[in-house]
């Protein structure tokens, strides 16, 4: 706050003029405790001092009250920023989207041109070439016809949509119904990809599903980067010798897969105990659900509904080798502040960076 000073005489005394203006931010200053004295608007408060011009302000409580107001406004600003934030940068990837338990889940990784689940088809998902469906609940797959139709409307190439094999036939029926009702073409490459199978998305990226545990058939996905590494038996050779072997048709490299991003979808914490899911727990980024965060709902309740309780993630923290953990799918009953508090509990148990996906959640300050 700036105080406009009148001209100061050459004497030691200084005169300060403070305009008294009513507050225009009633949400910050309680009505029963105004920071301004009850004087008419635009009158001036004048006083003289031989010392610091702010001494009287301090003793009158002005600055302490203003300080409190500034702190409250800063909290409000942070809360608004958290509500409107559209994405997170973590481990070299920008991740955005919505994941609200029972409402909608669509997590987008633009660098991979991919969306994990499609939710209600947020507009940001339309330009992703790949969609990985974890299971058939509507809050995860409901927007699929809209996604495919929108790609056609914008003259984008038909997308590749990956589903658990057990639901492929039903997804085809769903799309056929929309084709008939809308009398439109819905062009896509619908891929049934089972746990343990590998699909090449690009020459440097492949996809593998892993087993998860929900109340209906489900699976998670791991995206791997692909690179070639010289075989050990040829490491000692010089460049010309390696080139000669290569020209002669000898395979001199091994293919190395490095897990980059893992996405669980809806699942109990049981997936963390399966040795076959080790890659999900050592990927650079693990995107996992945490539907329940506190004692309001028990671990048994979470398991019965095919979900994970935060305390289970904490309990199994020893198995997590990821560089970052992105928590998703919180129940809509939680506020951003509840989620932050929960994140701090998990962060104290992990060396990995823990971040929540909070777009769509409300703050107690809003």
XYZ file of N, CA and C in Angstrom, residues 46 80 115 128 162 219 285 311 317 321 342 358 361:
39
model
N -4.287 14.031 9.481
C -2.991 14.695 9.550
C -2.432 14.614 10.955
N -6.979 -19.410 -5.903
C -7.503 -19.201 -7.240
C -6.561 -19.779 -8.302
N -3.944 -39.644 -24.553
C -4.841 -39.406 -23.427
C -5.113 -40.743 -22.742
N -5.241 -35.366 -29.467
C -4.336 -36.467 -29.120
C -4.622 -37.647 -30.040
N -7.094 -47.812 -27.662
C -6.714 -49.102 -27.086
C -7.661 -49.449 -25.949
N -7.389 -52.519 -16.731
C -5.942 -52.635 -16.897
C -5.328 -51.245 -16.938
N 7.295 -41.512 -14.179
C 6.089 -40.939 -13.588
C 5.047 -42.031 -13.394
N -3.767 -44.142 2.591
C -2.974 -44.840 3.606
C -2.354 -46.113 3.053
N 4.826 -47.626 0.322
C 5.774 -46.650 -0.231
C 7.130 -47.277 -0.555
N 9.434 -46.784 -6.823
C 10.760 -46.363 -7.290
C 10.677 -45.248 -8.329
N -3.131 -34.109 2.240
C -2.887 -35.531 2.008
C -1.569 -35.744 1.273
N -5.414 -31.438 -9.592
C -6.537 -30.831 -8.852
C -7.475 -30.011 -9.728
N -11.396 -29.200 -8.919
C -11.721 -29.223 -7.493
C -11.840 -27.798 -6.968
